[in-house]
Coordinates of N, CA and C in Angstrom, one line a residue:
Chain A
G1 N -13.2 -13.9 8.5 CA -13.8 -12.6 8.6 C -14.3 -12.1 7.3
A2 N -15.0 -11.0 7.3 CA -15.6 -10.4 6.1 C -14.5 -9.8 5.3
G3 N -14.6 -10.0 3.9 CA -13.6 -9.4 3.0 C -14.1 -8.0 2.6
V4 N -13.5 -7.5 1.5 CA -14.0 -6.3 0.9 C -15.3 -6.5 0.1
S5 N -16.3 -5.7 0.3 CA -17.5 -5.9 -0.4 C -17.8 -4.7 -1.2
Q6 N -18.4 -4.9 -2.3 CA -18.8 -3.8 -3.3 C -20.2 -3.9 -3.7
S7 N -20.8 -2.8 -3.9 CA -22.2 -2.8 -4.4 C -22.5 -1.6 -5.3
P8 N -23.4 -1.7 -6.3 CA -24.0 -3.0 -6.7 C -22.9 -3.9 -7.4
R9 N -23.2 -5.1 -7.6 CA -22.3 -6.0 -8.3 C -22.4 -5.7 -9.8
Y10 N -23.6 -5.3 -10.3 CA -23.8 -5.0 -11.7 C -24.6 -3.7 -11.8
K11 N -24.2 -2.9 -12.8 CA -25.0 -1.7 -13.0 C -25.0 -1.4 -14.4
V12 N -26.2 -1.1 -14.9 CA -26.4 -0.7 -16.3 C -26.9 0.7 -16.3
A13 N -26.2 1.6 -17.0 CA -26.6 3.0 -17.0 C -26.7 3.5 -18.5
K14 N -27.7 4.3 -18.7 CA -27.8 4.9 -20.0 C -26.7 6.1 -20.1
R15 N -26.2 6.2 -21.3 CA -25.2 7.3 -21.5 C -25.7 8.6 -21.0
G16 N -24.9 9.3 -20.2 CA -25.3 10.6 -19.7 C -25.8 10.5 -18.2
Q17 N -26.1 9.3 -17.7 CA -26.5 9.2 -16.4 C -25.3 9.3 -15.4
D18 N -25.6 9.6 -14.2 CA -24.6 9.6 -13.1 C -24.7 8.2 -12.4
V19 N -23.6 7.7 -11.9 CA -23.6 6.4 -11.1 C -22.8 6.6 -9.9
A20 N -23.1 5.8 -8.9 CA -22.3 5.8 -7.6 C -22.0 4.4 -7.3
L21 N -20.8 4.0 -7.1 CA -20.3 2.7 -6.7 C -19.8 2.7 -5.3
R22 N -20.2 1.7 -4.5 CA -19.8 1.7 -3.1 C -18.8 0.6 -2.8
C23 N -17.9 0.9 -1.9 CA -16.9 -0.1 -1.4 C -16.9 -0.1 0.1
D24 N -17.0 -1.3 0.7 CA -16.8 -1.5 2.1 C -15.5 -2.2 2.3
P25 N -14.5 -1.5 2.8 CA -13.2 -2.2 3.0 C -13.3 -3.1 4.2
I26 N -12.2 -3.9 4.4 CA -12.1 -4.7 5.6 C -11.9 -3.8 6.8
S27 N -12.6 -4.1 7.9 CA -12.6 -3.3 9.0 C -11.2 -3.0 9.5
G28 N -10.9 -1.7 9.8 CA -9.6 -1.3 10.3 C -8.6 -1.1 9.3
H29 N -8.9 -1.4 8.0 CA -7.9 -1.1 7.0 C -7.7 0.4 6.7
V30 N -6.5 0.8 6.7 CA -6.2 2.2 6.6 C -6.3 2.7 5.1
S31 N -5.7 1.8 4.2 CA -5.6 2.2 2.8 C -6.7 1.6 2.0
L32 N -7.2 2.4 1.0 CA -8.2 2.0 0.1 C -7.9 2.5 -1.3
F33 N -8.1 1.6 -2.3 CA -7.7 1.8 -3.6 C -8.9 1.5 -4.6
W34 N -9.0 2.3 -5.6 CA -9.9 2.0 -6.7 C -9.1 1.7 -8.0
Y35 N -9.5 0.7 -8.7 CA -8.9 0.3 -10.0 C -10.1 0.1 -11.0
Q36 N -9.7 0.3 -12.3 CA -10.7 0.1 -13.4 C -10.1 -1.0 -14.3
Q37 N -10.9 -2.0 -14.6 CA -10.5 -3.1 -15.4 C -11.4 -3.2 -16.6
A38 N -10.8 -2.9 -17.8 CA -11.6 -3.0 -19.0 C -11.5 -4.5 -19.4
L39 N -12.4 -4.9 -20.3 CA -12.5 -6.3 -20.7 C -11.2 -6.7 -21.4
G40 N -10.7 -7.9 -20.8 CA -9.5 -8.4 -21.4 C -8.2 -7.7 -21.0
Q41 N -8.3 -6.8 -20.1 CA -7.1 -6.1 -19.6 C -6.9 -6.3 -18.1
G42 N -5.7 -5.8 -17.7 CA -5.4 -5.8 -16.3 C -6.0 -4.6 -15.6
P43 N -6.2 -4.7 -14.3 CA -6.7 -3.5 -13.6 C -5.7 -2.3 -13.7
E44 N -6.3 -1.1 -13.8 CA -5.6 0.1 -13.9 C -5.9 1.0 -12.7
F45 N -4.9 1.6 -12.1 CA -5.1 2.4 -10.9 C -5.9 3.6 -11.2
L46 N -6.9 3.9 -10.3 CA -7.6 5.2 -10.4 C -7.2 6.2 -9.3
T47 N -7.4 5.7 -8.0 CA -7.1 6.6 -6.9 C -6.9 5.9 -5.6
Y48 N -6.3 6.6 -4.6 CA -5.9 5.9 -3.4 C -6.2 6.9 -2.2
F49 N -6.7 6.2 -1.1 CA -7.0 7.0 0.1 C -6.2 6.3 1.3
Q50 N -5.7 7.2 2.1 CA -5.2 6.8 3.4 C -6.1 7.4 4.5
N51 N -6.8 6.6 5.2 CA -7.9 7.0 6.0 C -8.8 7.9 5.1
E52 N -9.2 9.1 5.5 CA -10.1 9.9 4.7 C -9.4 10.8 3.7
A53 N -8.1 10.8 3.7 CA -7.3 11.7 2.8 C -7.1 11.0 1.5
Q54 N -7.4 11.7 0.4 CA -7.2 11.2 -0.9 C -5.8 11.6 -1.3
L55 N -4.8 10.7 -1.3 CA -3.4 11.0 -1.5 C -3.0 10.9 -2.9
D56 N -3.7 10.2 -3.8 CA -3.3 10.1 -5.2 C -4.5 9.9 -6.0
K57 N -4.8 10.8 -6.9 CA -5.9 10.6 -7.8 C -5.4 10.8 -9.3
S58 N -4.2 10.4 -9.5 CA -3.5 10.6 -10.8 C -4.1 9.7 -11.8
G59 N -4.8 8.6 -11.5 CA -5.4 7.7 -12.4 C -6.8 8.0 -12.9
L60 N -7.4 8.9 -12.3 CA -8.8 9.3 -12.6 C -8.8 9.8 -14.1
P61 N -9.6 9.2 -15.0 CA -9.4 9.5 -16.4 C -10.0 10.9 -16.8
S62 N -10.9 11.4 -16.0 CA -11.4 12.7 -16.4 C -12.0 13.3 -15.1
D63 N -12.4 14.6 -15.2 CA -13.1 15.2 -14.1 C -14.5 14.8 -13.9
R64 N -15.0 13.8 -14.7 CA -16.3 13.2 -14.5 C -16.2 12.2 -13.3
F65 N -15.0 11.8 -13.0 CA -14.8 10.7 -12.0 C -14.4 11.4 -10.7
F66 N -15.1 11.0 -9.6 CA -14.9 11.6 -8.3 C -15.0 10.5 -7.3
A67 N -14.1 10.5 -6.3 CA -14.1 9.5 -5.2 C -14.0 10.2 -3.9
E68 N -14.7 9.6 -2.9 CA -14.6 10.1 -1.5 C -14.6 9.0 -0.5
R69 N -14.1 9.3 0.6 CA -14.1 8.4 1.8 C -14.2 9.3 3.1
P70 N -15.3 9.8 3.3 CA -15.4 10.9 4.3 C -15.1 10.5 5.7
E71 N -15.3 9.3 6.1 CA -15.1 8.9 7.5 C -14.0 7.9 7.6
G72 N -13.2 7.8 6.5 CA -12.1 6.8 6.5 C -12.4 5.4 6.5
S73 N -13.7 5.1 6.1 CA -14.1 3.7 6.0 C -14.7 3.4 4.6
V74 N -16.0 3.5 4.5 CA -16.7 3.3 3.3 C -16.2 4.3 2.2
S75 N -16.1 3.9 1.0 CA -15.8 4.8 -0.1 C -16.8 4.7 -1.2
T76 N -17.0 5.8 -1.9 CA -17.9 5.9 -3.1 C -17.1 6.4 -4.2
L77 N -17.2 5.8 -5.4 CA -16.7 6.2 -6.6 C -17.9 6.7 -7.4
K78 N -17.9 8.0 -7.8 CA -19.0 8.5 -8.6 C -18.5 8.9 -10.0
I79 N -19.3 8.5 -11.0 CA -19.0 8.9 -12.4 C -20.2 9.7 -12.9
Q80 N -19.9 10.9 -13.3 CA -21.0 11.8 -13.8 C -21.0 11.7 -15.3
R81 N -22.2 11.8 -15.8 CA -22.5 11.9 -17.3 C -21.7 10.7 -18.0
T82 N -22.1 9.5 -17.6 CA -21.4 8.3 -18.1 C -21.3 8.2 -19.6
Q83 N -20.2 7.7 -20.1 CA -19.9 7.5 -21.5 C -19.7 6.0 -21.7
Q84 N -19.8 5.6 -23.0 CA -19.6 4.2 -23.3 C -18.2 3.7 -22.9
E85 N -17.2 4.5 -23.0 CA -15.9 4.1 -22.7 C -15.7 3.9 -21.2
D86 N -16.7 4.3 -20.4 CA -16.6 4.0 -18.9 C -17.0 2.6 -18.6
S87 N -17.5 1.8 -19.5 CA -17.9 0.4 -19.3 C -16.7 -0.4 -18.9
A88 N -16.7 -1.0 -17.7 CA -15.6 -1.7 -17.2 C -16.0 -2.3 -15.9
V89 N -15.1 -3.1 -15.3 CA -15.3 -3.6 -13.9 C -14.5 -2.6 -13.0
Y90 N -15.1 -2.1 -12.0 CA -14.5 -1.2 -11.0 C -14.2 -2.0 -9.8
L91 N -12.9 -2.1 -9.5 CA -12.4 -2.9 -8.3 C -12.0 -2.0 -7.2
C92 N -12.3 -2.4 -6.0 CA -11.9 -1.7 -4.8 C -10.9 -2.7 -4.1
A93 N -9.9 -2.1 -3.4 CA -9.0 -3.0 -2.6 C -8.7 -2.2 -1.4
S94 N -8.4 -2.9 -0.3 CA -8.0 -2.3 0.9 C -6.8 -3.0 1.5
S95 N -6.0 -2.3 2.3 CA -4.8 -2.9 3.0 C -4.7 -2.2 4.4
Q96 N -3.9 -3.0 5.2 CA -3.8 -2.5 6.6 C -3.0 -1.2 6.7
G97 N -2.0 -1.0 5.8 CA -1.2 0.1 5.8 C -0.5 0.3 4.5
T98 N 0.6 1.1 4.6 CA 1.2 1.5 3.3 C 2.6 0.8 3.1
A99 N 3.0 0.0 4.0 CA 4.3 -0.7 3.8 C 4.2 -1.7 2.7
A100 N 5.3 -2.0 2.1 CA 5.3 -3.0 1.0 C 4.8 -4.3 1.4
S101 N 5.0 -4.6 2.7 CA 4.6 -5.9 3.2 C 3.1 -6.1 3.3
Y102 N 2.3 -5.0 3.3 CA 0.9 -5.2 3.4 C 0.2 -5.5 2.1
E103 N -0.6 -6.6 2.2 CA -1.2 -7.1 1.0 C -2.5 -6.2 0.7
Q104 N -2.7 -6.0 -0.6 CA -4.0 -5.4 -1.0 C -5.0 -6.5 -1.2
Y105 N -6.2 -6.4 -0.5 CA -7.3 -7.3 -0.6 C -8.3 -6.7 -1.5
F106 N -8.7 -7.5 -2.6 CA -9.6 -7.0 -3.6 C -11.1 -7.4 -3.3
G107 N -12.0 -6.6 -3.6 CA -13.4 -6.9 -3.6 C -13.8 -7.6 -5.0
P108 N -15.0 -8.0 -5.1 CA -15.5 -8.8 -6.3 C -15.7 -7.9 -7.5
G109 N -15.7 -6.6 -7.3 CA -15.9 -5.6 -8.4 C -17.4 -5.3 -8.7
T110 N -17.5 -4.1 -9.3 CA -18.8 -3.7 -9.9 C -18.7 -3.6 -11.4
R111 N -19.5 -4.4 -12.1 CA -19.4 -4.4 -13.6 C -20.4 -3.3 -14.0
L112 N -19.8 -2.2 -14.6 CA -20.7 -1.1 -15.2 C -20.8 -1.3 -16.7
T113 N -22.0 -1.2 -17.1 CA -22.2 -1.3 -18.6 C -23.0 0.0 -18.9
V114 N -22.4 0.8 -19.8 CA -23.1 2.0 -20.3 C -23.7 1.8 -21.7
T115 N -25.0 2.0 -21.8 CA -25.6 1.7 -23.1 C -26.0 3.0 -23.8
Chain B
G1 N 7.2 5.6 -17.5 CA 6.6 5.1 -16.3 C 6.7 3.6 -16.1
D2 N 6.2 3.1 -15.0 CA 6.3 1.7 -14.7 C 5.3 0.9 -15.7
S3 N 5.8 -0.3 -16.1 CA 4.9 -1.1 -16.9 C 5.3 -2.6 -16.7
V4 N 4.3 -3.5 -17.0 CA 4.4 -4.9 -16.8 C 4.0 -5.5 -18.1
T5 N 4.8 -6.4 -18.7 CA 4.4 -7.2 -19.9 C 4.4 -8.6 -19.6
Q6 N 3.3 -9.3 -19.8 CA 3.2 -10.7 -19.6 C 2.7 -11.4 -20.8
M7 N 3.0 -12.7 -20.7 CA 2.7 -13.6 -21.8 C 1.3 -13.6 -22.3
E8 N 1.1 -13.5 -23.6 CA -0.2 -13.5 -24.1 C -0.9 -14.8 -23.9
G9 N -2.2 -14.8 -23.7 CA -2.9 -16.1 -23.6 C -3.8 -16.2 -24.7
P10 N -4.8 -17.1 -24.6 CA -4.9 -18.1 -23.5 C -3.9 -19.2 -23.6
V11 N -3.7 -19.8 -22.5 CA -2.8 -21.0 -22.4 C -3.6 -22.2 -22.0
T12 N -3.5 -23.3 -22.7 CA -4.2 -24.5 -22.4 C -3.2 -25.6 -22.2
L13 N -3.3 -26.3 -21.1 CA -2.4 -27.4 -20.8 C -3.1 -28.6 -20.3
S14 N -2.5 -29.8 -20.4 CA -3.1 -31.0 -19.8 C -2.7 -31.0 -18.3
E15 N -3.5 -31.7 -17.6 CA -3.2 -31.9 -16.1 C -1.8 -32.5 -16.0
E16 N -1.1 -32.1 -15.0 CA 0.2 -32.6 -14.6 C 1.3 -32.0 -15.5
A17 N 1.0 -31.2 -16.4 CA 2.0 -30.5 -17.3 C 2.8 -29.5 -16.5
F18 N 3.9 -29.1 -17.0 CA 4.7 -28.0 -16.4 C 4.3 -26.7 -17.0
L19 N 4.1 -25.7 -16.1 CA 3.6 -24.4 -16.5 C 4.7 -23.3 -16.3
T20 N 4.8 -22.5 -17.3 CA 5.6 -21.2 -17.2 C 4.7 -20.1 -17.8
I21 N 4.5 -19.0 -17.1 CA 3.9 -17.8 -17.6 C 5.0 -16.7 -17.5
N22 N 5.4 -16.1 -18.6 CA 6.4 -15.1 -18.6 C 5.9 -13.7 -18.1
C23 N 6.8 -13.0 -17.4 CA 6.5 -11.7 -17.0 C 7.7 -10.9 -17.0
T24 N 7.8 -9.7 -17.6 CA 8.9 -8.8 -17.5 C 8.3 -7.4 -17.1
Y25 N 9.2 -6.6 -16.6 CA 8.8 -5.3 -16.1 C 9.7 -4.2 -16.5
T26 N 9.2 -3.0 -16.5 CA 10.0 -1.8 -16.6 C 9.7 -0.9 -15.4
A27 N 10.7 -0.5 -14.7 CA 10.5 0.4 -13.5 C 11.8 1.0 -13.1
T28 N 11.6 2.2 -12.6 CA 12.8 2.9 -12.0 C 12.9 2.3 -10.6
G29 N 14.1 2.3 -10.0 CA 14.2 1.9 -8.6 C 14.1 0.4 -8.4
Y30 N 13.5 0.1 -7.3 CA 13.5 -1.3 -6.8 C 12.1 -1.7 -6.4
P31 N 11.3 -2.1 -7.4 CA 9.9 -2.5 -7.1 C 9.7 -3.8 -6.4
S32 N 8.6 -4.0 -5.8 CA 8.2 -5.3 -5.3 C 7.3 -5.9 -6.4
L33 N 7.4 -7.2 -6.6 CA 6.7 -7.9 -7.7 C 5.7 -8.9 -7.1
F34 N 4.6 -9.1 -7.8 CA 3.5 -9.9 -7.4 C 2.9 -10.7 -8.5
W35 N 2.4 -11.9 -8.1 CA 1.4 -12.6 -9.0 C 0.1 -12.6 -8.3
Y36 N -1.0 -12.2 -9.0 CA -2.3 -12.3 -8.5 C -3.1 -13.3 -9.4
V37 N -4.1 -14.0 -8.8 CA -4.9 -14.9 -9.5 C -6.4 -14.6 -9.3
Q38 N -7.1 -14.8 -10.4 CA -8.6 -14.6 -10.4 C -9.2 -15.9 -10.8
Y39 N -9.8 -16.6 -9.9 CA -10.5 -17.8 -10.2 C -11.9 -17.4 -10.7
P40 N -12.5 -18.3 -11.5 CA -13.9 -18.0 -12.1 C -14.9 -17.6 -11.0
G41 N -15.5 -16.4 -11.2 CA -16.5 -15.9 -10.3 C -16.0 -15.4 -9.0
E42 N -14.7 -15.2 -8.9 CA -14.1 -14.7 -7.6 C -13.3 -13.4 -7.9
G43 N -12.9 -12.8 -6.8 CA -12.1 -11.6 -6.9 C -10.6 -11.9 -7.0
L44 N -9.8 -10.9 -7.3 CA -8.4 -11.0 -7.4 C -7.8 -11.4 -6.0
Q45 N -6.9 -12.3 -6.0 CA -6.2 -12.6 -4.7 C -4.8 -12.8 -5.0
L46 N -4.0 -12.4 -4.0 CA -2.5 -12.5 -4.1 C -2.1 -14.0 -4.1
L47 N -1.3 -14.4 -5.0 CA -0.8 -15.7 -5.1 C 0.6 -15.8 -4.4
L48 N 1.5 -14.9 -4.8 CA 2.9 -14.8 -4.2 C 3.5 -13.5 -4.5
K49 N 4.6 -13.2 -3.8 CA 5.3 -12.0 -4.0 C 6.7 -12.1 -3.7
A50 N 7.5 -11.1 -4.2 CA 8.9 -11.0 -3.9 C 9.3 -9.5 -3.8
T51 N 10.0 -9.2 -2.8 CA 10.3 -7.7 -2.5 C 11.7 -7.3 -2.9
K52 N 12.6 -8.2 -3.2 CA 13.9 -7.7 -3.6 C 14.6 -8.8 -4.5
A53 N 15.6 -8.3 -5.2 CA 16.3 -9.1 -6.2 C 16.7 -10.5 -5.6
D54 N 16.5 -11.5 -6.4 CA 16.8 -12.9 -6.1 C 15.9 -13.6 -5.1
D55 N 14.9 -12.8 -4.5 CA 13.9 -13.4 -3.7 C 13.1 -14.4 -4.5
K56 N 12.7 -15.5 -3.9 CA 11.7 -16.4 -4.6 C 10.4 -16.4 -3.8
G57 N 9.3 -16.1 -4.4 CA 8.0 -16.2 -3.8 C 7.4 -17.6 -4.2
S58 N 6.7 -18.2 -3.2 CA 6.1 -19.5 -3.5 C 4.8 -19.6 -2.7
N59 N 3.9 -20.4 -3.3 CA 2.6 -20.6 -2.7 C 1.8 -21.6 -3.6
K60 N 1.2 -22.6 -2.9 CA 0.3 -23.6 -3.6 C 1.1 -24.3 -4.8
G61 N 2.4 -24.5 -4.6 CA 3.1 -25.2 -5.7 C 3.6 -24.3 -6.7
F62 N 3.2 -23.0 -6.7 CA 3.7 -22.0 -7.7 C 4.9 -21.3 -7.1
E63 N 5.9 -21.0 -8.1 CA 7.1 -20.2 -7.7 C 7.4 -19.2 -8.7
A64 N 8.0 -18.1 -8.2 CA 8.5 -17.1 -9.1 C 9.8 -16.4 -8.5
T65 N 10.8 -16.2 -9.3 CA 12.0 -15.6 -8.7 C 12.2 -14.2 -9.3
Y66 N 12.5 -13.3 -8.5 CA 12.8 -11.9 -8.9 C 14.2 -11.8 -9.5
R67 N 14.2 -11.6 -10.8 CA 15.5 -11.5 -11.5 C 15.7 -10.1 -12.0
K68 N 16.6 -9.3 -11.3 CA 16.8 -7.9 -11.6 C 17.6 -7.8 -12.9
E69 N 18.5 -8.7 -13.2 CA 19.3 -8.6 -14.4 C 18.5 -8.7 -15.7
T70 N 17.5 -9.5 -15.6 CA 16.6 -9.7 -16.8 C 15.3 -9.0 -16.6
T71 N 15.1 -8.3 -15.5 CA 13.8 -7.6 -15.2 C 12.6 -8.5 -15.4
S72 N 12.7 -9.7 -14.8 CA 11.7 -10.7 -15.0 C 11.2 -11.3 -13.7
F73 N 10.0 -11.9 -13.8 CA 9.4 -12.6 -12.6 C 8.4 -13.6 -13.1
H74 N 9.0 -14.6 -13.8 CA 8.2 -15.7 -14.4 C 7.6 -16.6 -13.4
L75 N 6.3 -17.0 -13.7 CA 5.6 -17.9 -12.8 C 5.7 -19.3 -13.3
E76 N 6.0 -20.2 -12.4 CA 6.2 -21.6 -12.7 C 5.5 -22.5 -11.8
K77 N 5.0 -23.7 -12.3 CA 4.5 -24.8 -11.5 C 4.8 -26.1 -12.1
G78 N 5.3 -27.0 -11.3 CA 5.8 -28.3 -11.9 C 4.7 -29.2 -12.4
S79 N 3.5 -29.2 -11.8 CA 2.5 -30.1 -12.2 C 1.1 -29.5 -11.9
V80 N 0.5 -29.0 -13.0 CA -0.7 -28.2 -12.8 C -1.9 -29.1 -12.7
Q81 N -3.0 -28.6 -12.0 CA -4.2 -29.3 -11.8 C -5.4 -28.6 -12.4
V82 N -6.5 -29.3 -12.6 CA -7.6 -28.6 -13.2 C -8.0 -27.4 -12.4
S83 N -7.9 -27.5 -11.1 CA -8.3 -26.4 -10.2 C -7.4 -25.1 -10.3
D84 N -6.3 -25.2 -11.1 CA -5.4 -24.0 -11.3 C -6.0 -23.2 -12.5
S85 N -7.0 -23.6 -13.1 CA -7.6 -22.9 -14.2 C -8.1 -21.5 -13.7
A86 N -7.6 -20.4 -14.2 CA -7.9 -19.1 -13.7 C -7.2 -18.1 -14.6
V87 N -7.3 -16.8 -14.3 CA -6.6 -15.7 -15.0 C -5.5 -15.3 -14.0
Y88 N -4.2 -15.2 -14.5 CA -3.1 -14.8 -13.7 C -2.6 -13.5 -14.1
F89 N -2.3 -12.6 -13.1 CA -1.8 -11.3 -13.4 C -0.5 -11.0 -12.7
C90 N 0.5 -10.6 -13.4 CA 1.7 -10.1 -12.9 C 1.6 -8.6 -12.5
A91 N 2.2 -8.2 -11.5 CA 2.0 -6.8 -11.0 C 3.3 -6.3 -10.3
L92 N 3.5 -5.0 -10.3 CA 4.6 -4.4 -9.5 C 4.1 -3.3 -8.7
R93 N 4.8 -3.0 -7.6 CA 4.6 -1.8 -6.8 C 5.9 -1.2 -6.5
N94 N 6.1 0.0 -7.0 CA 7.4 0.7 -6.9 C 7.5 1.3 -5.5
F95 N 8.7 1.4 -5.1 CA 9.1 2.0 -3.8 C 8.5 3.4 -3.7
G96 N 7.8 3.7 -2.6 CA 7.3 5.0 -2.4 C 6.0 5.3 -3.1
N97 N 5.5 4.3 -3.8 CA 4.2 4.4 -4.5 C 3.3 3.3 -4.1
E98 N 2.1 3.7 -3.7 CA 1.2 2.7 -3.2 C 0.5 1.8 -4.2
K99 N 0.3 2.3 -5.4 CA -0.5 1.7 -6.4 C 0.2 0.4 -7.0
L100 N -0.6 -0.5 -7.4 CA -0.1 -1.7 -8.2 C -0.3 -1.4 -9.7
T101 N 0.8 -1.8 -10.5 CA 0.7 -1.7 -11.9 C 0.6 -3.1 -12.4
F102 N -0.4 -3.5 -13.2 CA -0.7 -4.8 -13.6 C -0.3 -5.1 -15.1
G103 N 0.0 -6.3 -15.4 CA 0.0 -6.8 -16.8 C -1.4 -7.0 -17.2
T104 N -1.5 -7.5 -18.5 CA -2.9 -7.7 -19.1 C -3.5 -9.0 -18.7
G105 N -2.8 -9.9 -18.0 CA -3.4 -11.1 -17.6 C -3.2 -12.3 -18.6
T106 N -3.1 -13.5 -18.0 CA -3.0 -14.7 -18.9 C -4.0 -15.7 -18.4
R107 N -5.0 -16.0 -19.3 CA -6.0 -17.0 -19.0 C -5.4 -18.4 -19.1
L108 N -5.5 -19.2 -18.1 CA -4.9 -20.6 -18.1 C -6.1 -21.5 -17.9
T109 N -6.1 -22.5 -18.8 CA -7.1 -23.6 -18.8 C -6.4 -24.9 -18.7
I110 N -6.7 -25.7 -17.7 CA -6.1 -27.1 -17.5 C -7.2 -28.1 -17.9
I111 N -6.9 -29.0 -18.8 CA -7.8 -30.0 -19.2 C -7.4 -31.3 -18.6
P112 N -8.4 -32.1 -18.1 CA -8.1 -33.4 -17.5 C -7.5 -34.4 -18.5

């Protein structure tokens, strides 16, 4: 079946522009996560949704970062007034539920380059 | 806070060599531990996991044992193949917390 998909796969933005990154989770998955992966580093948690409720946004680095999942399916991560330090791969993951036994399935990521 | 420290890379081995990638963690409570793999051009995928002390996770010939006394979860494989070339990430998920905390990753290259 279809996995987690993300679009666009690559995005180049000029400093100061706003960007929107989309995540389509696996159908029926309740939980959705966003991670940021800088070059040569491991992914770092940004935010987490259970259905449409954003239950944890402790990893969002600034108030320029905003995520939503209005109907409990597709999610969008928006970055306002992009800065060079925002350049990274943004990963989306989804899982069936919240128990430790549920695996997080990752999408291919969106590589954002801010020039 | 929770953290994961893993062996610096890159690691280059010959085919059929024995592999160990070290991983240690710091966490309160009783986390679940994971190894994820990222093959070239592909997304992160779960390789194996262990949810309590002394559990051994295994998959595709890889193994890792959850050692609470040494707070470690080292990845091992007895005979690596060229197709194992990838970046390997150790991660933990603490009880009551949904997010994964990752190490920095170890790039493994297997030469024929």
